[in-house]
Short mmCIF file of C-alpha atoms in Angstrom, two decimals:
data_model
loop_
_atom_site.label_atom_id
_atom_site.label_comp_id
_atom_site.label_asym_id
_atom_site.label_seq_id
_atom_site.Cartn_x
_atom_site.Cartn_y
_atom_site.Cartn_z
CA UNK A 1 8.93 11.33 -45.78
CA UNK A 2 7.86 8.13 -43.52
CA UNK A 3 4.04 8.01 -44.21
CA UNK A 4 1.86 5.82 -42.05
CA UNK A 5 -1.49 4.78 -43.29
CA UNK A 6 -3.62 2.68 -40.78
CA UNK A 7 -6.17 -0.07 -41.42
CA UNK A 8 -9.76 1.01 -39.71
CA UNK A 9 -10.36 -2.66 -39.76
CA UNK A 10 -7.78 -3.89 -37.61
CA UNK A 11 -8.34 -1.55 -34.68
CA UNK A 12 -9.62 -3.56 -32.21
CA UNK A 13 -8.22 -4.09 -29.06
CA UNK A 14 -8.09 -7.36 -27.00
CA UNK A 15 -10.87 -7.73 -24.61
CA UNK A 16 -10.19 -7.69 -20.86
CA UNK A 17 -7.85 -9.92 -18.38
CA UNK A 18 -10.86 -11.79 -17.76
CA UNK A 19 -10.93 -13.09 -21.02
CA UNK A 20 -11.73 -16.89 -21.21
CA UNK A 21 -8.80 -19.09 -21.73
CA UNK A 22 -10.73 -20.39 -25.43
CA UNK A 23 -11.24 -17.02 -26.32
CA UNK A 24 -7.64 -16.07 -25.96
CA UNK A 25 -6.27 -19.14 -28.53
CA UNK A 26 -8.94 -17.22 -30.71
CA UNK A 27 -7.50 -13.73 -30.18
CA UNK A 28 -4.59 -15.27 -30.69
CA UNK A 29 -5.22 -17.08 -33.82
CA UNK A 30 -6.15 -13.94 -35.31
CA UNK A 31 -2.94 -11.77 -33.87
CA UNK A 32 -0.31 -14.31 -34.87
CA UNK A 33 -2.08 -15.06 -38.60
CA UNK A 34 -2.11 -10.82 -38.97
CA UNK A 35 1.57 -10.45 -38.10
CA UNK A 36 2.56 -13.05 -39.73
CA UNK A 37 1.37 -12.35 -43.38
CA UNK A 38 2.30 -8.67 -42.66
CA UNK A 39 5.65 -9.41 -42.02
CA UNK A 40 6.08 -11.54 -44.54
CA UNK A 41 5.14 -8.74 -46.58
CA UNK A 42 7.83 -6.79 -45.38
CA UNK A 43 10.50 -9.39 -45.57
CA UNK A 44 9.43 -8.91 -49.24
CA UNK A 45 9.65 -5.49 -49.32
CA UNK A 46 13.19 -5.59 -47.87
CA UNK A 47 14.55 -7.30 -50.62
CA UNK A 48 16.65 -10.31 -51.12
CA UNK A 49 18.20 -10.05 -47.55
CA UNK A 50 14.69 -10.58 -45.45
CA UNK A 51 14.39 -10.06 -41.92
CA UNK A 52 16.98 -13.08 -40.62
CA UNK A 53 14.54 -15.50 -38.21
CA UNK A 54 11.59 -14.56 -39.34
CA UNK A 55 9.50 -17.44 -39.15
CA UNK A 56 12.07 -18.99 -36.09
CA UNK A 57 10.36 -15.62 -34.46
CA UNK A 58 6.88 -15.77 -35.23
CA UNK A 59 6.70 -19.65 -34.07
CA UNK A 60 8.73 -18.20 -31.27
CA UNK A 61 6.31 -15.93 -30.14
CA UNK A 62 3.58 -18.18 -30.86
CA UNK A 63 5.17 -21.07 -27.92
CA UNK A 64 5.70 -18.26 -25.87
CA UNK A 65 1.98 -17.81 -25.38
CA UNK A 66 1.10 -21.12 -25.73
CA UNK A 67 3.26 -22.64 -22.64
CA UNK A 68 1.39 -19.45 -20.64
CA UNK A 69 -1.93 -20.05 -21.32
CA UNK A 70 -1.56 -23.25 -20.33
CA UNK A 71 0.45 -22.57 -16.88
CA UNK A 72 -0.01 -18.88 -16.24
CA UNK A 73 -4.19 -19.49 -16.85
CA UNK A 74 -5.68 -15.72 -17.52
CA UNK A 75 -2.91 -14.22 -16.55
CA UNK A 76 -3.33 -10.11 -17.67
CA UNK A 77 0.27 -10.39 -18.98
CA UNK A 78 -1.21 -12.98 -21.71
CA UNK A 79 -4.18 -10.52 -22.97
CA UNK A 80 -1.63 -7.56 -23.00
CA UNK A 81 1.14 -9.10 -25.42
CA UNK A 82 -1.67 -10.45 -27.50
CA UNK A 83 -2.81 -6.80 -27.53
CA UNK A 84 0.89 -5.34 -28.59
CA UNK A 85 1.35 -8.51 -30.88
CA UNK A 86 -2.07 -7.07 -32.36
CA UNK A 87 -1.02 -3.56 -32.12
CA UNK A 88 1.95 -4.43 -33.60
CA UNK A 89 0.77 -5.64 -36.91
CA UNK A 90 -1.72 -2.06 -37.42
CA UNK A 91 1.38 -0.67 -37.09
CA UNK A 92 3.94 -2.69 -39.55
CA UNK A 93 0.72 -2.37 -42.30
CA UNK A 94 0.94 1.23 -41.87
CA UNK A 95 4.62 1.56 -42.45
CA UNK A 96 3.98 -1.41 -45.25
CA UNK A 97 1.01 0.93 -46.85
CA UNK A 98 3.36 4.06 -46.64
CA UNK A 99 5.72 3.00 -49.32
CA UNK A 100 9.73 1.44 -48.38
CA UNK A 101 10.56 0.13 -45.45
CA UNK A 102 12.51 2.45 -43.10
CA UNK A 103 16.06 1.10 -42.58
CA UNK A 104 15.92 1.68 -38.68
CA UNK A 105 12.49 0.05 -38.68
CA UNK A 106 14.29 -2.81 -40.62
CA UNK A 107 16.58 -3.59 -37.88
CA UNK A 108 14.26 -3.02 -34.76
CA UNK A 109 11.76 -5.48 -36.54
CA UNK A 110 14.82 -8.07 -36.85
CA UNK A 111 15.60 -7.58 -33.38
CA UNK A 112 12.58 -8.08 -32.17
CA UNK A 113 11.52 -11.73 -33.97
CA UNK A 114 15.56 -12.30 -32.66
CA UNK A 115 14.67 -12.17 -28.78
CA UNK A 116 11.18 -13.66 -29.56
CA UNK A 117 13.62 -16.70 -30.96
CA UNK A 118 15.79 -16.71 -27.89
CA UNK A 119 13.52 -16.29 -25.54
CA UNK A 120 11.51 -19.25 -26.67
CA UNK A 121 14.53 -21.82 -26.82
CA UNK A 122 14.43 -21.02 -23.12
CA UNK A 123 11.42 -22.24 -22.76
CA UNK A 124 11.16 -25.21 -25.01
CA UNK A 125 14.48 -26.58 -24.04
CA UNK A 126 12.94 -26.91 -20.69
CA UNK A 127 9.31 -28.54 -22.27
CA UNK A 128 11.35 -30.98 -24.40
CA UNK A 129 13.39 -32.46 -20.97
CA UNK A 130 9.62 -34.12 -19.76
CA UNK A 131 9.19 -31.85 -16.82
CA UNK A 132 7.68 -28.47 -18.07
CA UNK A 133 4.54 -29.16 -15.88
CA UNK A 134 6.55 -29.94 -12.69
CA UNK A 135 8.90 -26.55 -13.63
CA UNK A 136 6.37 -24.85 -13.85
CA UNK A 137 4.76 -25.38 -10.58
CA UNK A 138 7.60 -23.89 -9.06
CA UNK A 139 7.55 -20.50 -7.43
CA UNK A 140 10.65 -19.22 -9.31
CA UNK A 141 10.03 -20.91 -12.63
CA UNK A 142 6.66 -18.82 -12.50
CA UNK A 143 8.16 -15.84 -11.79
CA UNK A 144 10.73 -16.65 -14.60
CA UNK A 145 7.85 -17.08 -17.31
CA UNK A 146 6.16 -13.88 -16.38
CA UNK A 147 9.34 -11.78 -16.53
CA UNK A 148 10.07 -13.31 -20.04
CA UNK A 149 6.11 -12.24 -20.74
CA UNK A 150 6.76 -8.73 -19.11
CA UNK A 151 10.44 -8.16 -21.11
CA UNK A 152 8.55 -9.05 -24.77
CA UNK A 153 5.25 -7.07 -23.87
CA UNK A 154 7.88 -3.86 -23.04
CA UNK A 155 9.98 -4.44 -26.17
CA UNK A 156 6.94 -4.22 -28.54
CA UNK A 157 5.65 -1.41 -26.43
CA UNK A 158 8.74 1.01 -26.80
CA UNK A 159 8.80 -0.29 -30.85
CA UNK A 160 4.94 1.00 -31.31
CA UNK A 161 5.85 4.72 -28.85
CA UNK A 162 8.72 4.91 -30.81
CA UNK A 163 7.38 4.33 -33.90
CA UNK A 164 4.52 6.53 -33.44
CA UNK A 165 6.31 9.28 -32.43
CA UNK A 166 9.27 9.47 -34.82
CA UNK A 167 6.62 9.18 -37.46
CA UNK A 168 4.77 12.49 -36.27
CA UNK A 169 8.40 14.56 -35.89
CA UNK A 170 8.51 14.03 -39.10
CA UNK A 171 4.58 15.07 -40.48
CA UNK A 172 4.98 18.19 -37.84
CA UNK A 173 8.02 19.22 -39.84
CA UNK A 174 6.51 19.53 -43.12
CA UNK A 175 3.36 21.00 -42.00
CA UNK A 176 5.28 24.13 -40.28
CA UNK A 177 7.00 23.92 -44.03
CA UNK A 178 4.09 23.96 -45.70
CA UNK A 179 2.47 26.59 -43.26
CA UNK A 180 5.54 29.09 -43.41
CA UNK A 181 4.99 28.54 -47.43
CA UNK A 182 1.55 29.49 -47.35
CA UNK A 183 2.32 32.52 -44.81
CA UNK A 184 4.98 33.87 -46.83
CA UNK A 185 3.42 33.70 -49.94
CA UNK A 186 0.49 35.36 -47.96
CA UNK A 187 2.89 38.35 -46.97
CA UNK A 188 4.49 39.01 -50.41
CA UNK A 189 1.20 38.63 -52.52
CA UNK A 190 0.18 41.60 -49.79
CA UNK A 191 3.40 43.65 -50.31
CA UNK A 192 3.12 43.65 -54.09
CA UNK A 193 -0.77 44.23 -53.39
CA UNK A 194 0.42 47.52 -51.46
CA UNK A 195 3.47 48.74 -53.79
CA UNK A 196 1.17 48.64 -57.18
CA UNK A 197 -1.70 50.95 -54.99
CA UNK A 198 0.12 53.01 -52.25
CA UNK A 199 4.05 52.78 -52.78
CA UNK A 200 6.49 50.66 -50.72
CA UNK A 201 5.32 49.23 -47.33
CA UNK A 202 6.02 49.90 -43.95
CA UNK A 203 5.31 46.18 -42.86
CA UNK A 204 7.52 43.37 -42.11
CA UNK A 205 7.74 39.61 -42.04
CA UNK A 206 8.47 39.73 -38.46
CA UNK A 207 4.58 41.10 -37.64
CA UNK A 208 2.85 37.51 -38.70
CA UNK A 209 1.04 35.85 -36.44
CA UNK A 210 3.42 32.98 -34.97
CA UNK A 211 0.71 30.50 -34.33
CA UNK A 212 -0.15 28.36 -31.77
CA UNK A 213 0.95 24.84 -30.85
CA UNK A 214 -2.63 22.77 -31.70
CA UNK A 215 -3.39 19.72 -29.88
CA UNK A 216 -5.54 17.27 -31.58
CA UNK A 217 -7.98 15.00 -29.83
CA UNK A 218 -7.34 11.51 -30.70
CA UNK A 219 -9.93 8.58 -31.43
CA UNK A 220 -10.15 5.80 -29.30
CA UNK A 221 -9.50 3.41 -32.82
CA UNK A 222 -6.37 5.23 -33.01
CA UNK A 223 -2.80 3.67 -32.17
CA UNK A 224 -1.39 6.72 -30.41
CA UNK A 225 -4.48 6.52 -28.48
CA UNK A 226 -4.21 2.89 -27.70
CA UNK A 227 -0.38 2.75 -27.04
CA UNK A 228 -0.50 5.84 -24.43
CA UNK A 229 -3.01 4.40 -23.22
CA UNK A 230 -1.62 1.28 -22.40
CA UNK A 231 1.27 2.68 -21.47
CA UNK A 232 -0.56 4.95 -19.01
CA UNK A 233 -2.82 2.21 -17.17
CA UNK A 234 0.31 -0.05 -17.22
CA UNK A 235 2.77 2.34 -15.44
CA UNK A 236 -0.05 3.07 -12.76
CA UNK A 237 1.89 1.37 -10.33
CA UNK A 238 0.07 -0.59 -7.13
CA UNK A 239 -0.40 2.49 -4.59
CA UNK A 240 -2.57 2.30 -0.88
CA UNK A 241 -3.51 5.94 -1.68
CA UNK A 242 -4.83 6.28 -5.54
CA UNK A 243 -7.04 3.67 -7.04
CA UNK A 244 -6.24 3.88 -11.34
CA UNK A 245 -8.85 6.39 -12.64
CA UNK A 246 -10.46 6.24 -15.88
CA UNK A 247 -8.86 8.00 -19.38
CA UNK A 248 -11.52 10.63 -20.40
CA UNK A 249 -9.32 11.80 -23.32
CA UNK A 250 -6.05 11.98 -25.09
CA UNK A 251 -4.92 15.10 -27.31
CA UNK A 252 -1.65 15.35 -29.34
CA UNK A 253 0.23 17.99 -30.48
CA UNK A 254 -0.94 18.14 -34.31
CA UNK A 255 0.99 20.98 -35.25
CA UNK A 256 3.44 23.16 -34.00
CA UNK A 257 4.03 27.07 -33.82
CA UNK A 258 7.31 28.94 -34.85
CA UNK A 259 8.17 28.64 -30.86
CA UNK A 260 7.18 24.93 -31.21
CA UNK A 261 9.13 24.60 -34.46
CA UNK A 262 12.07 26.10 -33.49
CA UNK A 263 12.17 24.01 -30.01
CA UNK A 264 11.57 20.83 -32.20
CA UNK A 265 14.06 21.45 -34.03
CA UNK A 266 16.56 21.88 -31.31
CA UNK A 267 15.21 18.83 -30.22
CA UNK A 268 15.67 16.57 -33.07
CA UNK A 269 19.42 18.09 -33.52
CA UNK A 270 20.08 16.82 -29.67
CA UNK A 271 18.66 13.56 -30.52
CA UNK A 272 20.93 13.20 -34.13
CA UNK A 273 24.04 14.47 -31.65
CA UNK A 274 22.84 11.52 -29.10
CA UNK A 275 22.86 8.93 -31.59
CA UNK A 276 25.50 9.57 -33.50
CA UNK A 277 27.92 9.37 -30.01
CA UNK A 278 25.94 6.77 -29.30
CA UNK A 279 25.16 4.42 -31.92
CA UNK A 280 24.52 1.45 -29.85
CA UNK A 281 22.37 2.66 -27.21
CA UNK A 282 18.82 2.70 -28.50
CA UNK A 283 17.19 3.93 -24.99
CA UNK A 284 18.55 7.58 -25.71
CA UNK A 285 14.88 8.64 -25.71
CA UNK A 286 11.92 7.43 -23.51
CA UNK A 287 8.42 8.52 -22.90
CA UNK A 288 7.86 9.86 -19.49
CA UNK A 289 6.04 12.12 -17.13
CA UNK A 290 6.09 15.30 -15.97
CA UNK A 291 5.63 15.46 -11.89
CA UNK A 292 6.83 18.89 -10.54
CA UNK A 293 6.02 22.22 -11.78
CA UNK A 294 2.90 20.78 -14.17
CA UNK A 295 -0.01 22.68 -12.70
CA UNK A 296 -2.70 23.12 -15.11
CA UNK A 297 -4.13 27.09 -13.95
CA UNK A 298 -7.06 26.88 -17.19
CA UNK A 299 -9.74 24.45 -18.19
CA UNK A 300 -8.02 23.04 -21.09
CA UNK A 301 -9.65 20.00 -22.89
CA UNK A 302 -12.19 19.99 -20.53
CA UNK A 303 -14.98 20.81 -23.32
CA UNK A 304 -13.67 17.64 -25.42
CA UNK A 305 -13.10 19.74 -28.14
CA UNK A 306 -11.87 18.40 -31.65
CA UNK A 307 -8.70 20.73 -31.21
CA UNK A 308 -7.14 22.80 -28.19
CA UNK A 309 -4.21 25.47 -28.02
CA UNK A 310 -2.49 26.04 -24.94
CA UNK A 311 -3.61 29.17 -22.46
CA UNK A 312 -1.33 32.22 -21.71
CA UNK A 313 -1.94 32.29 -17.92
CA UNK A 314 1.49 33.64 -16.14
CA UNK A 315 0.98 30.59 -13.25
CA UNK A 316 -0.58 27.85 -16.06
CA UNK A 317 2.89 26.20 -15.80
CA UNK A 318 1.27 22.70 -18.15
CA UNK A 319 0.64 25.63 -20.85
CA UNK A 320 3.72 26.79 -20.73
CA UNK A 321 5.70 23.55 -21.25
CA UNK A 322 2.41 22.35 -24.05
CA UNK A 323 4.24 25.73 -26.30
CA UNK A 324 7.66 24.78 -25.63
CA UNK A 325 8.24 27.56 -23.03
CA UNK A 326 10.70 26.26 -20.70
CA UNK A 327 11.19 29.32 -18.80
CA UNK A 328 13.17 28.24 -15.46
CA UNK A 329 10.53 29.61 -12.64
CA UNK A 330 7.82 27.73 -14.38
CA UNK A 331 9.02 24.44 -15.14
CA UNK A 332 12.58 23.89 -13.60
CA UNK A 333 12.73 22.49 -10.11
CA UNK A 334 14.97 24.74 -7.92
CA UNK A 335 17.93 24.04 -6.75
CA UNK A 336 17.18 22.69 -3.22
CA UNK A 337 15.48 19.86 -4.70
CA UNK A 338 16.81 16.29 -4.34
CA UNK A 339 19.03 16.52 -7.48
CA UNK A 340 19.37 19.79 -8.27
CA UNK A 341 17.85 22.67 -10.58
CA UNK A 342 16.45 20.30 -13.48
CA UNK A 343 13.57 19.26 -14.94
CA UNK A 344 11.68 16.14 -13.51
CA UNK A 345 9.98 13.43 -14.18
CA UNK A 346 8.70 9.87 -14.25
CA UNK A 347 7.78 6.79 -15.47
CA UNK A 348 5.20 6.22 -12.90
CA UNK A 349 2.14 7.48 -13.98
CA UNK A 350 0.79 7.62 -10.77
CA UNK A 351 3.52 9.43 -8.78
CA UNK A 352 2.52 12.23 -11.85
CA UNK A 353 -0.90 12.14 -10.64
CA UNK A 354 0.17 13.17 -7.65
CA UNK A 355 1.79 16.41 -8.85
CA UNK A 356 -1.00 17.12 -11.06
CA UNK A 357 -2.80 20.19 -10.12
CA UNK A 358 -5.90 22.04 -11.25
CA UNK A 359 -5.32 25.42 -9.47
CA UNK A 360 -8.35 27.45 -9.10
CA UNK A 361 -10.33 25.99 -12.16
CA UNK A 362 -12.34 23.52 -10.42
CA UNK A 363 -12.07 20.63 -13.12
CA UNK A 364 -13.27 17.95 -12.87
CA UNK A 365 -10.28 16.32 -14.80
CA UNK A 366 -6.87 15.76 -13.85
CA UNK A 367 -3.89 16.11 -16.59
CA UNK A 368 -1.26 13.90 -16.85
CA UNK A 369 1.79 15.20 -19.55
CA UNK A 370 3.69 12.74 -21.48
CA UNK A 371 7.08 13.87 -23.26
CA UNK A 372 9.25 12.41 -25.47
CA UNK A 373 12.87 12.69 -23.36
CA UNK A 374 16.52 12.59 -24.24
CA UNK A 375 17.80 10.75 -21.61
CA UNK A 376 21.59 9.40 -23.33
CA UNK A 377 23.24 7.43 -20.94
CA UNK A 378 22.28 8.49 -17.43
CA UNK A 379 23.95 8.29 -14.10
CA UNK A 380 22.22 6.24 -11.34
CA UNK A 381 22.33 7.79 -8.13
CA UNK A 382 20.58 6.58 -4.94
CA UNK A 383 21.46 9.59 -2.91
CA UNK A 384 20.92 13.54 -3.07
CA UNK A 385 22.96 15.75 -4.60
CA UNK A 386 20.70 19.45 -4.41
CA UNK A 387 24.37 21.11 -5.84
CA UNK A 388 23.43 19.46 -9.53
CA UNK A 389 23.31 21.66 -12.35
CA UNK A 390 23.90 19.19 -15.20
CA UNK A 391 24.77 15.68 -15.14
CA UNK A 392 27.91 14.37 -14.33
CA UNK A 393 30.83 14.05 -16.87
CA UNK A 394 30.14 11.28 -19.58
CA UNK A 395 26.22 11.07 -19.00
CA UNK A 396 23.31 12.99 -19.84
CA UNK A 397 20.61 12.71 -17.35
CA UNK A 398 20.00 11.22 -13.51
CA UNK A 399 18.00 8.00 -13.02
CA UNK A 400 17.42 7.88 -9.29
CA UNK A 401 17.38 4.64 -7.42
CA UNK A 402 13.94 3.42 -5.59
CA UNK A 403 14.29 2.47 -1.49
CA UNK A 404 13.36 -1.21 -2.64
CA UNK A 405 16.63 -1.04 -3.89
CA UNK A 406 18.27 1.19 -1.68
CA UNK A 407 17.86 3.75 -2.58
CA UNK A 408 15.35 7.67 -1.51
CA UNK A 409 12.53 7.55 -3.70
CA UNK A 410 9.78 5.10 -3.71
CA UNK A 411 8.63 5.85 -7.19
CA UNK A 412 10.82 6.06 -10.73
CA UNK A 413 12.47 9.83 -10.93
CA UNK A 414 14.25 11.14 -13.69
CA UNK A 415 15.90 14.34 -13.87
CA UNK A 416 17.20 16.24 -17.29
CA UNK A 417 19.13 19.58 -17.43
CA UNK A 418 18.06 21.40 -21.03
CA UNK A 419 15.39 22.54 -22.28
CA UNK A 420 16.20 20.72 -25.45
CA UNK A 421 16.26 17.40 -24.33
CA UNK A 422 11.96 17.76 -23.94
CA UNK A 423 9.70 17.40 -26.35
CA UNK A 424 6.12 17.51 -25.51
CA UNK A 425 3.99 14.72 -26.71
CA UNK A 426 0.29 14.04 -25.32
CA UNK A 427 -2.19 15.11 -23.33
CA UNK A 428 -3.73 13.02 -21.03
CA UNK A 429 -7.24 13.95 -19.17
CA UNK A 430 -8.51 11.82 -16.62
CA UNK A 431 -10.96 10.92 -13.83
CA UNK A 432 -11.13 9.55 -10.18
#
């Protein structure tokens, strides 16, 4: 099994956009220097093949940032790859501490150093010519740099979400193994108690306690923490109506109940089905979240507690998705909405704040639910269809065009149409 072990002493995170500009070379001293010897460390650990470019990579990355402190100043973009670059490494020592390297790891690592590579000929093709400070200066070539900044920054990002979250399919699915061991043993030491004193018994397997789904409350030090985080604050897109309010906590699901199990299970089989007709496509799955049908009827997490379990309110609809119970009133959008009877949701962190809903608990937090989601290859559309009940022949889920583009929504919506292609992920509690 994939173990991940991470170092408490490389936690930290980089310090805000307003970071000075000598402060940053520092930071970033100390990122490129920790990735660097880790991944050497893993080129050794892959054998005699290495990961091809690694060093072309690493310098790379390293001119990348360089050209952009210099041009783009304190640029936020800067601070935030210098955060995943940072992030990055905690994560590669974990998988380095946790025994052989993954293959697939392997190969995302290799492709990663390989657009770090490309991207930087880009750039120093254009420094060599003499005239990187008068490119520069120009609108476009700006623009230009900061997409390059914004493509890496989102390529380490889905690495670390994907990494973090493949590694905990795989530690929920051999503690529900372990805890099934324990139960059963449990039963049949009890049935063997009964026959030696009373005869045969009446009981059966099928009366055990199922469990709940448990949701752990994460540390600020740790990387799930920090990447959802990230990911949260950075998909808070600019909006005249919500200012971005502050992260009180994160939970995430720890371990899993037989509903949970069983729906994870279904879950990982859809995801094996995905990639072996796709083999290619590596965006199959994405983190996103939930907008309609998430209202939150209890008080869960408010109390900061070390561990929660989901409610069993009939109308706690966030409950019922947090066990895996994707019953269609609850959680599936009818079909009169914009795309049919489906289950929606976003990238746009803030377009789910606006469908998040307390009910009648008067919290003073907000929840924000963020899924791991199947979404294969899926169809663009940039007009309704309400008569949708699955996605069109040869794709697997609806990506709907924004008006800046032409097309009806103004924020990101995605639509899936089973059960099975959800997996719930973390909790997120926050504050205006």
């Amino acid at each position: 099994m994939l173990k991940v072990t991470i170092p408490a002493s490389r936690t930290s995170r980089t310090p805000s956009p307003k970071t000075s500009l000598n402060d940053m070379t520092t930071i970033g001293h100390v990122a490129f220097t920790g990735l660097q010897s880790t991944l050497c460390v893993i080129k050794d650990m892959a054998g005699n093949v290495g990961i091809p470019g690694l060093y072309a990579g690493i310098a790379g990355l390293e001119i990348i940032v360089s050209v952009s402190q210099q041009f783009l100043a304190n640029d936020e973009r800067i601070s935030r790859l210098l955060e995943r670059i940072m992030g990055l490494d905690i994560m590669l020592q974990g998988f380095q501490a946790g025994g052989p390297l993954p293959q697939q790891i392997y190969q995302r690592v290799a492709k990663l150093v390989l657009s770090w590579e490309n991207e930087a000929t880009k750039i120093s093709e254009l420094r060599d010519r003499g005239g990187v400070i008068k490119w520069f200066t120009a609108k476009r070539d700006g623009v230009m740099l900061e997409e390059i900044l914004d493509s890496i920054n989102q390529s380490i990002q889905d690495f670390l979400l994907e990494c973090a979250f493949n590694t905990e399919i795989g530690v929920h699915r051999l503690q529900h193994d372990i805890s099934e061991l324990k139960r059963l043993t449990k039963h049949n030491l009890t049935l063997l108690q009964a026959s030696k004193s009373t005869g045969p018994s009446m009981s059966s397997p099928n009366t055990a306690t199922s469990g709940e789904n448990i949701m752990k409350r994460l540390e600020p030090n740790d990387p799930v923490f920090l990447e959802v985080h990230s990911y949260f604050n950075d998909r808070w897109l600019r909006d005249p109506e919500l200012k971005r309010p502050t992260i009180k906590a994160i939970y995430q699901v720890s371990s899993w109940s037989d509903r949970g199990s069983g729906h994870l299970q279904k879950y990982s089989a859809y995801r094996s089905e995905l990639r072996k007709a796709l083999p290619n496509n590596r965006l199959i799955e994405e983190p996103l979240f939930h907008t309609h049908h998430a209202t939150r009827q209890c008080a869960l997490g408010d109390d900061l507690s070390e561990t929660i379990s989901p409610c069993y309110k009939s109308s706690c609809s966030l409950c019922h998705i947090l066990r895996c119970d994707f019953r269609d009133d609850l959680v599936r959008k009818s079909s009169k909405s914009m795309w049919g009877s489906g289950f929606y949701l976003t990238t746009a962190s803030n377009k789910a704040s606006y469908y998040s809903r307390n009910g009648d608990n008067h919290s003073p937090n907000q929840a924000a639910l963020l899924s791991k989601v199947l979404v294969g290859i899926p169809k663009l559309v940039s007009a309704r269809d309400s008569s949708l009940r699955a996605p069109p022949p040869g794709t697997h889920s609806i990506k709907a065009i924004t008006k800046d583009q032409g097309g009806e929504v103004i924020y990101s919506e995605r639509v899936v149409y089973r059960a099975d292609a959800i997996c719930p992920w973390v909790l997120i509690l926050y504050q205006f």
